[in-house]
Short mmCIF file of C-alpha atoms and ligand atoms in Angstrom, two decimals:
data_model
loop_
_atom_site.label_atom_id
_atom_site.label_comp_id
_atom_site.label_asym_id
_atom_site.label_seq_id
_atom_site.Cartn_x
_atom_site.Cartn_y
_atom_site.Cartn_z
CA MET E 1 95.50 61.45 128.92
CA LYS E 2 95.38 63.50 125.42
CA SER E 3 96.74 66.84 125.37
CA SER E 4 94.46 69.70 124.36
CA VAL E 5 95.37 72.16 121.86
CA LEU E 6 93.87 75.16 119.84
CA VAL E 7 94.28 75.91 116.36
CA ALA E 8 93.54 79.76 116.02
CA ARG E 9 92.72 79.90 112.49
CA ALA E 10 91.46 77.53 109.72
CA VAL E 11 93.98 75.14 108.33
CA PHE E 12 94.37 72.35 105.82
CA PRO E 13 91.66 69.57 106.87
CA SER E 14 94.57 66.97 106.70
CA VAL E 15 96.68 68.58 109.08
CA LEU E 16 93.70 69.10 111.29
CA ASP E 17 93.20 65.33 111.06
CA ARG E 18 96.63 64.46 111.97
CA LEU E 19 96.24 66.99 115.06
CA ARG E 20 93.13 65.15 115.98
CA GLY E 21 94.88 61.71 115.70
CA HIS E 22 97.22 62.89 119.08
CA PHE E 23 94.95 65.65 120.96
CA ASP E 24 91.85 66.99 121.84
CA VAL E 25 91.39 69.85 119.30
CA GLU E 26 89.63 72.97 119.49
CA ALA E 27 89.92 74.80 116.07
CA ASN E 28 88.83 77.92 114.73
CA ALA E 29 86.59 76.86 111.80
CA SER E 30 85.87 80.42 110.54
CA ASP E 31 89.05 81.79 109.82
CA GLU E 32 88.32 85.23 111.47
CA PRO E 33 90.88 86.18 114.08
CA TRP E 34 89.92 85.98 117.49
CA ASP E 35 90.78 89.19 119.48
CA ALA E 36 92.95 88.72 122.48
CA ALA E 37 90.41 88.10 125.05
CA GLU E 38 88.87 85.57 123.00
CA LEU E 39 92.13 83.70 122.19
CA ARG E 40 92.90 83.87 126.16
CA ARG E 41 89.39 82.45 126.99
CA ARG E 42 89.79 79.60 124.17
CA LEU E 43 93.43 78.87 125.15
CA GLN E 44 92.34 77.79 128.94
CA GLY E 45 93.53 74.53 129.82
CA LYS E 46 95.30 73.89 126.44
CA GLN E 47 98.88 72.88 126.32
CA GLY E 48 99.67 73.59 122.87
CA ILE E 49 98.64 76.21 120.20
CA PHE E 50 98.85 75.91 116.44
CA ALA E 51 99.32 79.60 115.72
CA THR E 52 99.57 81.71 112.72
CA GLY E 53 100.56 84.98 113.65
CA GLU E 54 98.57 85.53 116.72
CA ARG E 55 100.15 87.83 119.41
CA ILE E 56 101.66 85.56 122.09
CA ASP E 57 102.54 87.84 124.71
CA VAL E 58 103.48 88.08 128.60
CA ALA E 59 99.63 88.66 129.60
CA LEU E 60 98.54 85.62 127.58
CA LEU E 61 101.24 83.61 128.99
CA ASP E 62 100.40 84.56 132.46
CA ALA E 63 96.72 83.63 131.85
CA CYS E 64 97.58 80.40 130.48
CA PRO E 65 100.15 78.56 132.94
CA GLN E 66 99.44 75.09 131.39
CA LEU E 67 101.04 76.05 127.85
CA ARG E 68 103.87 73.79 126.79
CA ALA E 69 103.97 74.61 123.10
CA VAL E 70 103.79 77.49 120.73
CA CYS E 71 104.00 76.24 117.02
CA ASN E 72 104.09 79.06 114.53
CA MET E 73 103.02 78.23 111.03
CA ALA E 74 105.58 80.91 109.85
CA VAL E 75 109.21 81.03 109.57
CA GLY E 76 108.91 84.35 111.30
CA TYR E 77 107.91 84.58 115.01
CA ASN E 78 107.99 88.15 115.83
CA ASN E 79 104.38 87.62 117.28
CA VAL E 80 105.85 85.35 119.83
CA ASP E 81 107.61 86.78 123.13
CA VAL E 82 110.12 83.96 122.82
CA ASP E 83 112.02 85.07 126.08
CA ALA E 84 108.87 84.98 128.06
CA CYS E 85 108.00 81.60 126.74
CA THR E 86 111.72 80.20 127.35
CA ALA E 87 111.48 81.83 131.17
CA ARG E 88 108.34 79.71 131.34
CA GLY E 89 109.56 76.36 129.78
CA ILE E 90 107.21 76.83 126.83
CA VAL E 91 109.01 75.52 123.65
CA VAL E 92 108.57 77.92 120.52
CA THR E 93 108.75 76.31 117.02
CA ASN E 94 108.79 78.06 113.36
CA THR E 95 108.71 76.67 109.82
CA PRO E 96 112.12 77.67 108.14
CA ASP E 97 113.50 75.89 105.00
CA VAL E 98 110.25 74.52 103.70
CA LEU E 99 109.24 78.20 102.26
CA THR E 100 112.76 79.26 101.26
CA GLU E 101 112.48 78.72 97.43
CA THR E 102 108.81 79.76 97.28
CA THR E 103 109.34 82.90 98.98
CA ALA E 104 112.66 83.85 96.94
CA ASP E 105 110.42 83.19 93.86
CA PHE E 106 107.94 85.42 95.13
CA GLY E 107 110.56 88.15 95.95
CA PHE E 108 112.27 88.24 93.07
CA ALA E 109 108.97 88.26 91.11
CA LEU E 110 107.89 91.21 92.96
CA MET E 111 111.09 93.06 92.25
CA MET E 112 110.86 92.40 88.78
CA ALA E 113 107.31 93.58 88.59
CA THR E 114 108.14 96.80 90.28
CA ALA E 115 111.55 97.55 88.22
CA ARG E 116 109.32 96.72 84.86
CA ARG E 117 106.11 98.60 86.08
CA MET E 118 103.95 95.30 85.29
CA ALA E 119 101.11 96.00 87.86
CA GLU E 120 101.10 99.87 86.54
CA GLY E 121 101.16 98.40 82.87
CA GLU E 122 98.02 95.99 83.78
CA ARG E 123 96.23 98.80 85.24
CA PHE E 124 96.62 101.14 82.56
CA LEU E 125 95.69 98.35 79.96
CA ARG E 126 92.47 97.21 81.71
CA SER E 127 91.49 101.16 82.07
CA GLY E 128 91.25 101.53 78.35
CA ALA E 129 93.78 103.86 78.22
CA TRP E 130 96.01 101.89 76.00
CA THR E 131 95.61 103.25 72.37
CA LYS E 132 99.18 103.20 70.81
CA TRP E 133 102.72 102.16 71.21
CA SER E 134 104.94 104.70 72.33
CA TYR E 135 109.00 104.63 72.73
CA ASP E 136 108.84 106.09 76.62
CA MET E 137 105.62 104.24 77.51
CA LEU E 138 105.98 102.68 81.18
CA THR E 139 109.79 102.40 80.63
CA GLY E 140 111.34 100.87 83.49
CA SER E 141 114.59 99.56 84.96
CA ASP E 142 116.70 96.60 83.63
CA VAL E 143 117.08 93.81 86.04
CA HIS E 144 119.72 91.86 84.27
CA GLY E 145 123.05 93.03 84.88
CA ALA E 146 121.83 95.56 87.54
CA THR E 147 123.10 95.70 91.21
CA LEU E 148 121.03 93.65 93.58
CA GLY E 149 121.15 94.43 97.03
CA VAL E 150 119.90 92.25 99.71
CA LEU E 151 119.73 93.35 103.26
CA GLY E 152 119.25 90.10 105.58
CA MET E 153 121.19 87.32 104.09
CA GLY E 154 119.64 84.35 105.67
CA ARG E 155 118.26 81.52 103.84
CA ILE E 156 115.77 83.42 101.82
CA GLY E 157 118.16 86.25 101.12
CA GLN E 158 120.74 83.94 99.77
CA ALA E 159 118.07 81.91 97.64
CA ILE E 160 117.05 85.77 95.87
CA ALA E 161 120.83 86.35 95.47
CA ARG E 162 121.22 83.03 93.92
CA ARG E 163 118.60 83.96 91.32
CA GLY E 164 119.82 87.22 90.61
CA ALA E 165 123.72 86.11 90.26
CA HIS E 166 123.21 82.85 88.39
CA GLY E 167 119.92 83.69 86.28
CA PHE E 168 119.94 87.38 85.57
CA GLY E 169 123.75 88.15 85.84
CA MET E 170 123.17 90.50 88.50
CA LYS E 171 126.17 91.97 90.68
CA VAL E 172 125.09 91.18 94.23
CA ILE E 173 125.95 93.21 97.25
CA TYR E 174 124.79 92.44 100.91
CA HIS E 175 124.46 93.37 104.26
CA ASN E 176 123.69 91.33 107.27
CA ARG E 177 124.33 90.80 110.87
CA SER E 178 127.16 88.50 109.98
CA ARG E 179 129.18 87.93 106.97
CA LEU E 180 128.66 84.58 104.91
CA ASP E 181 131.24 81.93 104.45
CA ALA E 182 133.83 82.72 101.83
CA ALA E 183 132.47 79.62 99.80
CA ILE E 184 128.90 81.06 99.83
CA GLU E 185 130.05 84.47 98.91
CA ALA E 186 132.19 83.12 95.88
CA ASP E 187 129.08 81.08 94.78
CA LEU E 188 126.87 84.15 94.81
CA GLY E 189 129.66 86.31 93.54
CA ALA E 190 128.34 88.45 96.63
CA ARG E 191 130.21 91.36 98.19
CA TYR E 192 129.59 92.24 101.89
CA VAL E 193 129.21 95.88 102.25
CA ASP E 194 128.14 98.42 105.18
CA LYS E 195 124.55 99.52 105.16
CA PRO E 196 125.14 102.89 104.00
CA THR E 197 127.03 101.38 101.02
CA LEU E 198 124.30 98.94 100.27
CA LEU E 199 121.76 101.79 100.01
CA ARG E 200 123.83 104.00 97.78
CA GLU E 201 124.97 101.02 95.28
CA SER E 202 121.83 99.00 95.04
CA ASP E 203 119.62 99.37 91.95
CA HIS E 204 117.07 96.96 93.29
CA LEU E 205 117.13 96.60 97.25
CA VAL E 206 115.44 93.47 98.72
CA LEU E 207 114.67 93.37 102.22
CA VAL E 208 114.73 89.91 103.73
CA LEU E 209 115.62 90.46 107.42
CA PRO E 210 113.70 89.32 110.56
CA TYR E 211 111.73 91.80 112.22
CA SER E 212 112.74 92.86 115.89
CA ALA E 213 113.12 96.05 118.03
CA ALA E 214 116.54 96.48 116.23
CA SER E 215 115.08 96.09 112.65
CA HIS E 216 112.04 98.73 113.35
CA HIS E 217 112.23 101.24 110.57
CA ALA E 218 115.44 99.97 109.43
CA VAL E 219 114.52 101.59 106.23
CA GLY E 220 113.16 105.19 106.82
CA ALA E 221 113.63 108.56 105.65
CA PRO E 222 117.37 108.79 106.30
CA GLU E 223 118.21 105.55 104.39
CA LEU E 224 115.87 106.34 101.70
CA ALA E 225 117.77 109.67 101.25
CA LEU E 226 120.66 107.48 100.33
CA MET E 227 119.10 105.59 97.60
CA LYS E 228 119.55 106.35 93.90
CA PRO E 229 116.67 108.07 92.25
CA ARG E 230 116.07 105.04 90.08
CA ALA E 231 116.53 102.48 92.55
CA THR E 232 113.58 100.02 93.49
CA LEU E 233 112.91 98.96 97.00
CA THR E 234 111.08 95.45 97.73
CA ASN E 235 109.95 94.48 101.06
CA ILE E 236 108.97 90.67 101.72
CA ALA E 237 110.14 90.53 105.34
CA ARG E 238 107.90 92.15 107.98
CA GLY E 239 105.78 95.38 107.98
CA GLY E 240 107.56 97.81 110.32
CA ILE E 241 111.03 97.28 108.81
CA VAL E 242 110.29 100.14 106.52
CA ASP E 243 108.79 103.44 107.60
CA ASP E 244 105.77 103.23 105.37
CA ALA E 245 104.79 106.94 105.59
CA ALA E 246 108.50 107.84 104.85
CA LEU E 247 108.21 105.33 101.97
CA ALA E 248 105.20 106.87 100.49
CA ALA E 249 107.08 110.45 100.66
CA ALA E 250 109.99 108.98 98.95
CA LEU E 251 107.99 107.49 95.90
CA ARG E 252 105.87 110.56 95.80
CA SER E 253 108.94 113.08 95.60
CA GLY E 254 110.84 110.66 93.28
CA GLN E 255 113.37 110.06 95.65
CA ILE E 256 113.37 106.54 94.62
CA ALA E 257 111.43 104.93 91.55
CA ALA E 258 109.40 102.23 92.79
CA ALA E 259 108.51 99.85 95.71
CA GLY E 260 107.17 96.39 95.83
CA LEU E 261 105.59 95.62 99.31
CA ASP E 262 104.22 92.21 100.39
CA VAL E 263 104.18 93.29 104.11
CA PHE E 264 102.89 96.65 105.84
CA GLU E 265 103.03 98.23 108.92
CA GLY E 266 99.74 97.41 110.92
CA GLU E 267 98.64 94.85 108.07
CA PRO E 268 95.88 94.07 106.90
CA ARG E 269 95.73 98.09 106.86
CA VAL E 270 97.77 99.81 104.51
CA HIS E 271 99.15 103.19 104.76
CA PRO E 272 96.57 105.17 102.60
CA ALA E 273 99.02 107.03 100.89
CA LEU E 274 100.58 103.89 99.35
CA LEU E 275 97.25 103.00 97.89
CA THR E 276 97.06 106.25 95.72
CA LEU E 277 100.65 105.98 94.36
CA PRO E 278 101.12 104.43 90.89
CA ASN E 279 104.64 103.44 91.41
CA VAL E 280 104.25 100.65 94.14
CA VAL E 281 103.43 97.20 93.57
CA LEU E 282 101.03 95.94 96.60
CA THR E 283 100.32 92.31 97.52
CA PRO E 284 98.55 91.03 100.42
CA HIS E 285 101.52 89.07 102.43
CA ILE E 286 101.68 86.09 99.96
CA ALA E 287 105.19 85.47 99.47
CA SER E 288 105.09 81.83 100.62
CA ALA E 289 101.49 81.22 99.31
CA THR E 290 101.75 78.30 97.06
CA VAL E 291 99.59 75.30 97.78
CA ALA E 292 102.51 72.89 98.20
CA THR E 293 104.52 75.44 100.26
CA ARG E 294 101.41 76.29 102.81
CA LEU E 295 100.97 72.44 103.20
CA ALA E 296 104.68 71.75 103.99
CA MET E 297 104.48 74.62 106.33
CA ALA E 298 101.29 73.56 108.05
CA ASN E 299 102.48 69.92 108.20
CA LEU E 300 105.56 71.18 109.63
CA ALA E 301 103.95 73.07 112.30
CA ALA E 302 101.67 70.27 113.09
CA ASP E 303 104.95 68.04 113.46
CA ASN E 304 106.35 70.30 115.85
CA LEU E 305 103.27 70.44 118.08
CA ILE E 306 103.08 66.71 118.03
CA ALA E 307 106.57 66.16 119.06
CA ALA E 308 106.85 69.17 121.71
CA LEU E 309 103.75 67.50 123.34
CA GLY E 310 105.58 64.30 123.62
CA CYS E 311 103.62 62.28 120.74
CA GLY E 312 104.59 60.69 117.68
CA PRO E 313 108.06 59.20 116.29
CA HIS E 314 109.98 62.32 117.36
CA ALA E 315 108.36 62.76 120.73
CA GLY E 316 110.07 65.47 122.75
CA ARG E 317 111.99 66.54 119.70
CA PRO E 318 110.19 69.09 117.54
CA PRO E 319 112.19 69.39 114.40
CA THR E 320 112.42 73.32 114.28
CA PRO E 321 112.52 74.91 117.73
CA VAL E 322 113.40 78.37 118.04
CA ASN E 323 114.31 78.13 121.63
CA PRO E 324 116.03 74.35 121.89
CA GLY E 325 117.37 75.08 125.21
CA VAL E 326 113.83 74.54 126.75
CA LEU E 327 113.78 71.01 125.47
CA ALA E 328 116.90 70.02 127.42
CA GLY E 329 115.39 71.20 130.59
CA ARG E 330 112.53 68.84 130.09
C1 DGY O 1 106.57 83.69 107.20
O1 DGY O 1 106.48 82.51 107.22
O2 DGY O 1 106.98 84.30 107.98
C2 DGY O 1 105.50 84.50 106.45
O3 DGY O 1 105.72 85.68 106.19
C3 DGY O 1 104.25 84.07 106.72
O4 DGY O 1 103.79 84.93 107.87
#
């Protein structure tokens, strides 16, 4: 008998077709997120969920005891209670690697737009306020040759560091839970430093660390106080890693020069103070948003779901499990 799966948000039709080749599929065609009660109702009797950031918590898992696979179309999986899934024998998967370079491109672009005041300049021009060239009009900070700080040196952090070191002659410093291999450090010219040093020395600090209880407000008022007044902060990781209220205060007082934010605490809501500030570039969580990469992410999430529920050429071996131990126990 075919397994039943739920696709919680709209996704590429070709990917839905692939899933329909293996499963009875119920799909959210409207792309409006379901609330928790609706998600629980729809997930009844389903063995798998193709998720795009929905909260998969103990209450939902307890209400859906037949669930066997949670396949997230994202590299981050802080929306899923992985320990609770593991305890129930549910495999959780994510979509690493396929988005690394695209996300690093965006992170670097956002950092550059922030340092060089591009969004502010565009707003200024469109408003009709540009009447003459001035020596100090919209002057920002150089990126080339500056010190790039990376907090969270996983795949995406390293890809950003590579762009900075090899493309822009930046000095790279980083802080991470674990230190990189010496060969990777040498290739990136990257120096491992403690977090206060990272904050003090970075001209452009980019956050690429996963969200967890431990990284909640990893950058708040005390951390911002250590940064240079000309420094920029770019967050492409997750909302909640930065204390957005403290950041808005630091941007307003000139404690740091500017910020580029693709992710927000409580998104899609944005802290109202950020919306009023000129020195912050705001984008709606689109770091991985190219057609090719989103398609690759969706196909990888589908590969995971198909294999996790025992179908396809890799039955029982989803390519990118987060809790692979569960598979060994099956
Ligand atoms: C990811 O892959 O984690 C992106 O942030 C999309 O959610």
